[in-house]
Every structure is written in structure tokens, then in C-alpha cells.
PDB file of C-alpha atoms in Angstrom:
ATOM      1  CA  UNK A   1      -4.248  31.810  -8.571  1.00 37.00           C
ATOM      2  CA  UNK A   2      -0.512  31.729  -9.069  1.00 42.00           C
ATOM      3  CA  UNK A   3       1.589  28.632  -9.554  1.00 50.00           C
ATOM      4  CA  UNK A   4       3.002  29.141  -6.064  1.00 66.00           C
ATOM      5  CA  UNK A   5      -0.444  28.845  -4.486  1.00 76.00           C
ATOM      6  CA  UNK A   6      -1.405  25.602  -6.217  1.00 90.00           C
ATOM      7  CA  UNK A   7      -0.791  22.215  -4.601  1.00 94.00           C
ATOM      8  CA  UNK A   8       2.537  20.602  -5.452  1.00 96.00           C
ATOM      9  CA  UNK A   9       0.657  17.769  -7.166  1.00 96.00           C
ATOM     10  CA  UNK A  10      -0.929  20.298  -9.548  1.00 96.00           C
ATOM     11  CA  UNK A  11       2.319  22.207 -10.076  1.00 96.00           C
ATOM     12  CA  UNK A  12       3.918  18.921 -11.183  1.00 96.00           C
ATOM     13  CA  UNK A  13       1.186  18.560 -13.807  1.00 95.00           C
ATOM     14  CA  UNK A  14      -1.544  16.576 -12.072  1.00 95.00           C
ATOM     15  CA  UNK A  15      -2.521  12.953 -12.430  1.00 95.00           C
ATOM     16  CA  UNK A  16      -1.077  12.169 -15.864  1.00 96.00           C
ATOM     17  CA  UNK A  17       2.221  13.932 -15.204  1.00 97.00           C
ATOM     18  CA  UNK A  18       2.796  12.419 -11.752  1.00 97.00           C
ATOM     19  CA  UNK A  19       1.971   8.955 -13.121  1.00 96.00           C
ATOM     20  CA  UNK A  20       4.490   9.487 -15.932  1.00 97.00           C
ATOM     21  CA  UNK A  21       7.120  10.697 -13.453  1.00 98.00           C
ATOM     22  CA  UNK A  22       6.582   7.580 -11.324  1.00 97.00           C
ATOM     23  CA  UNK A  23       6.888   5.339 -14.385  1.00 97.00           C
ATOM     24  CA  UNK A  24      10.113   7.012 -15.514  1.00 97.00           C
ATOM     25  CA  UNK A  25      11.521   6.985 -11.988  1.00 97.00           C
ATOM     26  CA  UNK A  26      11.036   3.222 -11.704  1.00 97.00           C
ATOM     27  CA  UNK A  27      12.650   2.691 -15.109  1.00 97.00           C
ATOM     28  CA  UNK A  28      15.701   4.535 -13.741  1.00 98.00           C
ATOM     29  CA  UNK A  29      15.607   2.612 -10.461  1.00 97.00           C
ATOM     30  CA  UNK A  30      15.453  -0.737 -12.278  1.00 96.00           C
ATOM     31  CA  UNK A  31      18.492   0.306 -14.342  1.00 97.00           C
ATOM     32  CA  UNK A  32      20.427   1.116 -11.157  1.00 97.00           C
ATOM     33  CA  UNK A  33      22.477  -1.932 -10.089  1.00 97.00           C
ATOM     34  CA  UNK A  34      22.329  -0.881  -6.423  1.00 96.00           C
ATOM     35  CA  UNK A  35      18.550  -0.449  -6.339  1.00 96.00           C
ATOM     36  CA  UNK A  36      17.231  -2.996  -8.839  1.00 96.00           C
ATOM     37  CA  UNK A  37      17.678  -5.976  -6.484  1.00 95.00           C
ATOM     38  CA  UNK A  38      15.130  -4.491  -4.075  1.00 93.00           C
ATOM     39  CA  UNK A  39      12.470  -4.857  -6.771  1.00 93.00           C
ATOM     40  CA  UNK A  40      13.318  -8.266  -8.283  1.00 92.00           C
ATOM     41  CA  UNK A  41      10.120  -9.973  -7.143  1.00 89.00           C
ATOM     42  CA  UNK A  42       7.840  -6.948  -7.081  1.00 90.00           C
ATOM     43  CA  UNK A  43       4.765  -6.452  -9.211  1.00 94.00           C
ATOM     44  CA  UNK A  44       5.813  -3.220 -10.870  1.00 94.00           C
ATOM     45  CA  UNK A  45       2.267  -2.311 -11.912  1.00 95.00           C
ATOM     46  CA  UNK A  46       1.062  -2.657  -8.323  1.00 92.00           C
ATOM     47  CA  UNK A  47       4.119  -0.856  -6.949  1.00 92.00           C
ATOM     48  CA  UNK A  48       3.745   2.062  -9.361  1.00 94.00           C
ATOM     49  CA  UNK A  49       0.062   2.382  -8.491  1.00 92.00           C
ATOM     50  CA  UNK A  50       0.814   2.397  -4.764  1.00 89.00           C
ATOM     51  CA  UNK A  51       3.664   4.880  -5.268  1.00 93.00           C
ATOM     52  CA  UNK A  52       1.390   7.169  -7.286  1.00 93.00           C
ATOM     53  CA  UNK A  53      -1.240   7.184  -4.530  1.00 90.00           C
ATOM     54  CA  UNK A  54       1.396   7.754  -1.862  1.00 91.00           C
ATOM     55  CA  UNK A  55       2.891  10.680  -3.794  1.00 93.00           C
ATOM     56  CA  UNK A  56      -0.509  12.147  -4.622  1.00 92.00           C
ATOM     57  CA  UNK A  57      -1.256  12.216  -0.916  1.00 90.00           C
ATOM     58  CA  UNK A  58       2.191  13.541   0.058  1.00 91.00           C
ATOM     59  CA  UNK A  59       1.966  16.259  -2.607  1.00 94.00           C
ATOM     60  CA  UNK A  60      -1.553  17.456  -1.679  1.00 91.00           C
ATOM     61  CA  UNK A  61      -3.199  15.742  -4.618  1.00 91.00           C
ATOM     62  CA  UNK A  62      -6.633  14.125  -4.910  1.00 87.00           C
ATOM     63  CA  UNK A  63      -5.658  10.719  -3.531  1.00 74.00           C
ATOM     64  CA  UNK A  64      -5.288   9.764   0.078  1.00 66.00           C
ATOM     65  CA  UNK A  65      -2.675   7.123   0.743  1.00 65.00           C
ATOM     66  CA  UNK A  66      -4.236   4.251   2.651  1.00 65.00           C
ATOM     67  CA  UNK A  67      -1.635   1.629   1.871  1.00 59.00           C
ATOM     68  CA  UNK A  68       0.545  -0.413   4.147  1.00 62.00           C
ATOM     69  CA  UNK A  69       2.552   1.075   6.985  1.00 82.00           C
ATOM     70  CA  UNK A  70       5.843   2.260   5.494  1.00 81.00           C
ATOM     71  CA  UNK A  71       7.968   1.022   8.385  1.00 81.00           C
ATOM     72  CA  UNK A  72       6.460  -2.462   8.256  1.00 85.00           C
ATOM     73  CA  UNK A  73       6.650  -2.967   4.489  1.00 83.00           C
ATOM     74  CA  UNK A  74      10.281  -1.811   4.287  1.00 84.00           C
ATOM     75  CA  UNK A  75      11.512  -3.578   7.443  1.00 83.00           C
ATOM     76  CA  UNK A  76      14.335  -6.071   7.053  1.00 82.00           C
ATOM     77  CA  UNK A  77      15.058  -5.210   3.441  1.00 85.00           C
ATOM     78  CA  UNK A  78      18.444  -3.625   4.154  1.00 88.00           C
ATOM     79  CA  UNK A  79      17.501  -0.239   2.763  1.00 92.00           C
ATOM     80  CA  UNK A  80      20.029   2.351   3.901  1.00 93.00           C
ATOM     81  CA  UNK A  81      20.127   6.130   3.774  1.00 93.00           C
ATOM     82  CA  UNK A  82      22.359   5.779   0.693  1.00 95.00           C
ATOM     83  CA  UNK A  83      19.707   3.699  -1.083  1.00 95.00           C
ATOM     84  CA  UNK A  84      17.018   6.192  -0.100  1.00 95.00           C
ATOM     85  CA  UNK A  85      19.109   9.077  -1.441  1.00 96.00           C
ATOM     86  CA  UNK A  86      19.716   7.273  -4.747  1.00 97.00           C
ATOM     87  CA  UNK A  87      15.995   6.514  -5.083  1.00 97.00           C
ATOM     88  CA  UNK A  88      15.159  10.176  -4.438  1.00 97.00           C
ATOM     89  CA  UNK A  89      17.842  11.211  -6.944  1.00 97.00           C
ATOM     90  CA  UNK A  90      16.170   9.142  -9.647  1.00 97.00           C
ATOM     91  CA  UNK A  91      12.855  10.685  -8.687  1.00 98.00           C
ATOM     92  CA  UNK A  92      14.329  14.198  -8.917  1.00 98.00           C
ATOM     93  CA  UNK A  93      15.821  13.432 -12.340  1.00 98.00           C
ATOM     94  CA  UNK A  94      12.467  12.109 -13.574  1.00 98.00           C
ATOM     95  CA  UNK A  95      10.690  15.224 -12.286  1.00 97.00           C
ATOM     96  CA  UNK A  96      13.210  17.494 -14.010  1.00 97.00           C
ATOM     97  CA  UNK A  97      12.871  15.536 -17.262  1.00 97.00           C
ATOM     98  CA  UNK A  98       9.127  16.176 -17.067  1.00 96.00           C
ATOM     99  CA  UNK A  99       9.641  19.913 -16.686  1.00 96.00           C
ATOM    100  CA  UNK A 100       9.356  20.364 -12.920  1.00 96.00           C
ATOM    101  CA  UNK A 101      10.891  23.553 -11.609  1.00 96.00           C
ATOM    102  CA  UNK A 102      13.851  23.490  -9.242  1.00 97.00           C
ATOM    103  CA  UNK A 103      11.566  24.813  -6.507  1.00 96.00           C
ATOM    104  CA  UNK A 104       9.051  22.008  -7.033  1.00 97.00           C
ATOM    105  CA  UNK A 105      11.777  19.353  -7.112  1.00 97.00           C
ATOM    106  CA  UNK A 106      13.157  20.719  -3.842  1.00 97.00           C
ATOM    107  CA  UNK A 107       9.671  20.824  -2.322  1.00 96.00           C
ATOM    108  CA  UNK A 108       9.004  17.208  -3.373  1.00 97.00           C
ATOM    109  CA  UNK A 109      12.334  15.969  -2.033  1.00 97.00           C
ATOM    110  CA  UNK A 110      11.739  17.780   1.235  1.00 96.00           C
ATOM    111  CA  UNK A 111       8.419  16.022   1.631  1.00 94.00           C
ATOM    112  CA  UNK A 112       9.932  12.632   0.792  1.00 94.00           C
ATOM    113  CA  UNK A 113      12.706  13.223   3.331  1.00 94.00           C
ATOM    114  CA  UNK A 114      10.043  13.169   6.055  1.00 91.00           C
ATOM    115  CA  UNK A 115       9.626   9.434   5.355  1.00 90.00           C
ATOM    116  CA  UNK A 116      13.312   8.463   5.224  1.00 93.00           C
ATOM    117  CA  UNK A 117      13.510   6.978   8.708  1.00 90.00           C
ATOM    118  CA  UNK A 118      10.410   4.862   8.129  1.00 89.00           C
ATOM    119  CA  UNK A 119      11.857   3.480   4.895  1.00 91.00           C
ATOM    120  CA  UNK A 120      15.376   2.853   6.230  1.00 92.00           C
ATOM    121  CA  UNK A 121      14.254   1.541   9.596  1.00 86.00           C
ATOM    122  CA  UNK A 122      15.948   4.362  11.459  1.00 81.00           C
ATOM    123  CA  UNK A 123      12.627   5.503  12.961  1.00 55.00           C
ATOM    124  CA  UNK A 124      12.492   6.134  16.656  1.00 55.00           C
ATOM    125  CA  UNK A 125       9.963   3.535  17.739  1.00 52.00           C
ATOM    126  CA  UNK A 126       9.904   4.833  21.312  1.00 51.00           C
ATOM    127  CA  UNK A 127       8.260   8.056  20.236  1.00 49.00           C
TER     128      UNK A 127
END
């Protein structure tokens, strides 16, 4: 089995590596003056756990995301496409710092982009 045939979750290093990427990504996000206010009252342990499970599911890992509806939990928070892009940029930087290949970073960002409208509230609710 080649690296290209393995699930993205495994190519990123599996459970320990994805958890470490999530932890580093949130450290970067909390240091970002534009993004930190979104997380002022959040339980970071809970948020990181939920994010890990979401990413594991999105990246074909062993977990299935069964958390809250993304549109509902992000509604009314004022998250824009610019905020989403910055968040994804911090995630990409964390992945690269943990040795992810350019291809895997691009693959991950492409998968996250599928959720942008739900996070920013730009989703077409009429179908």
C-alpha cells in the first residue's frame, strides 16, 4: 500500500499526529487577534476534542463526527469568509509544521472548504 492509497487521516500521522495538529492550530488561532475573540468563552479542551472528531471523520479516519450541526453552532457569530480562510491558514501551517506534505495539506484544505458556507452562514438553506 502506497502513501497515496492510505486515508488522509493516516497520511497525516493518525490519531496522535492529528490531535497534535489540532492543539497547535488552536494555539495559533488564540494568538491571532482577529480570531481569538471567537473563542473567549469556549472550553478549549471540549472544542479541541470536537474538532479532532470532526477532522477524523472528514479525513477518513476512525471517528465519525456526530456533533452539533455546523450551521446552527456557528450561526450569528459573525464569522466571515476571511475568518474562515485565516482559520484554515493556521491549520495548514500546523499541518506543515508536523511534516504534512503539500499534497496532504491541499487535500485537507479542499475538504475543509466544503464546510465553509455552513460555518460562515452563507449556506443555501433553500436547497
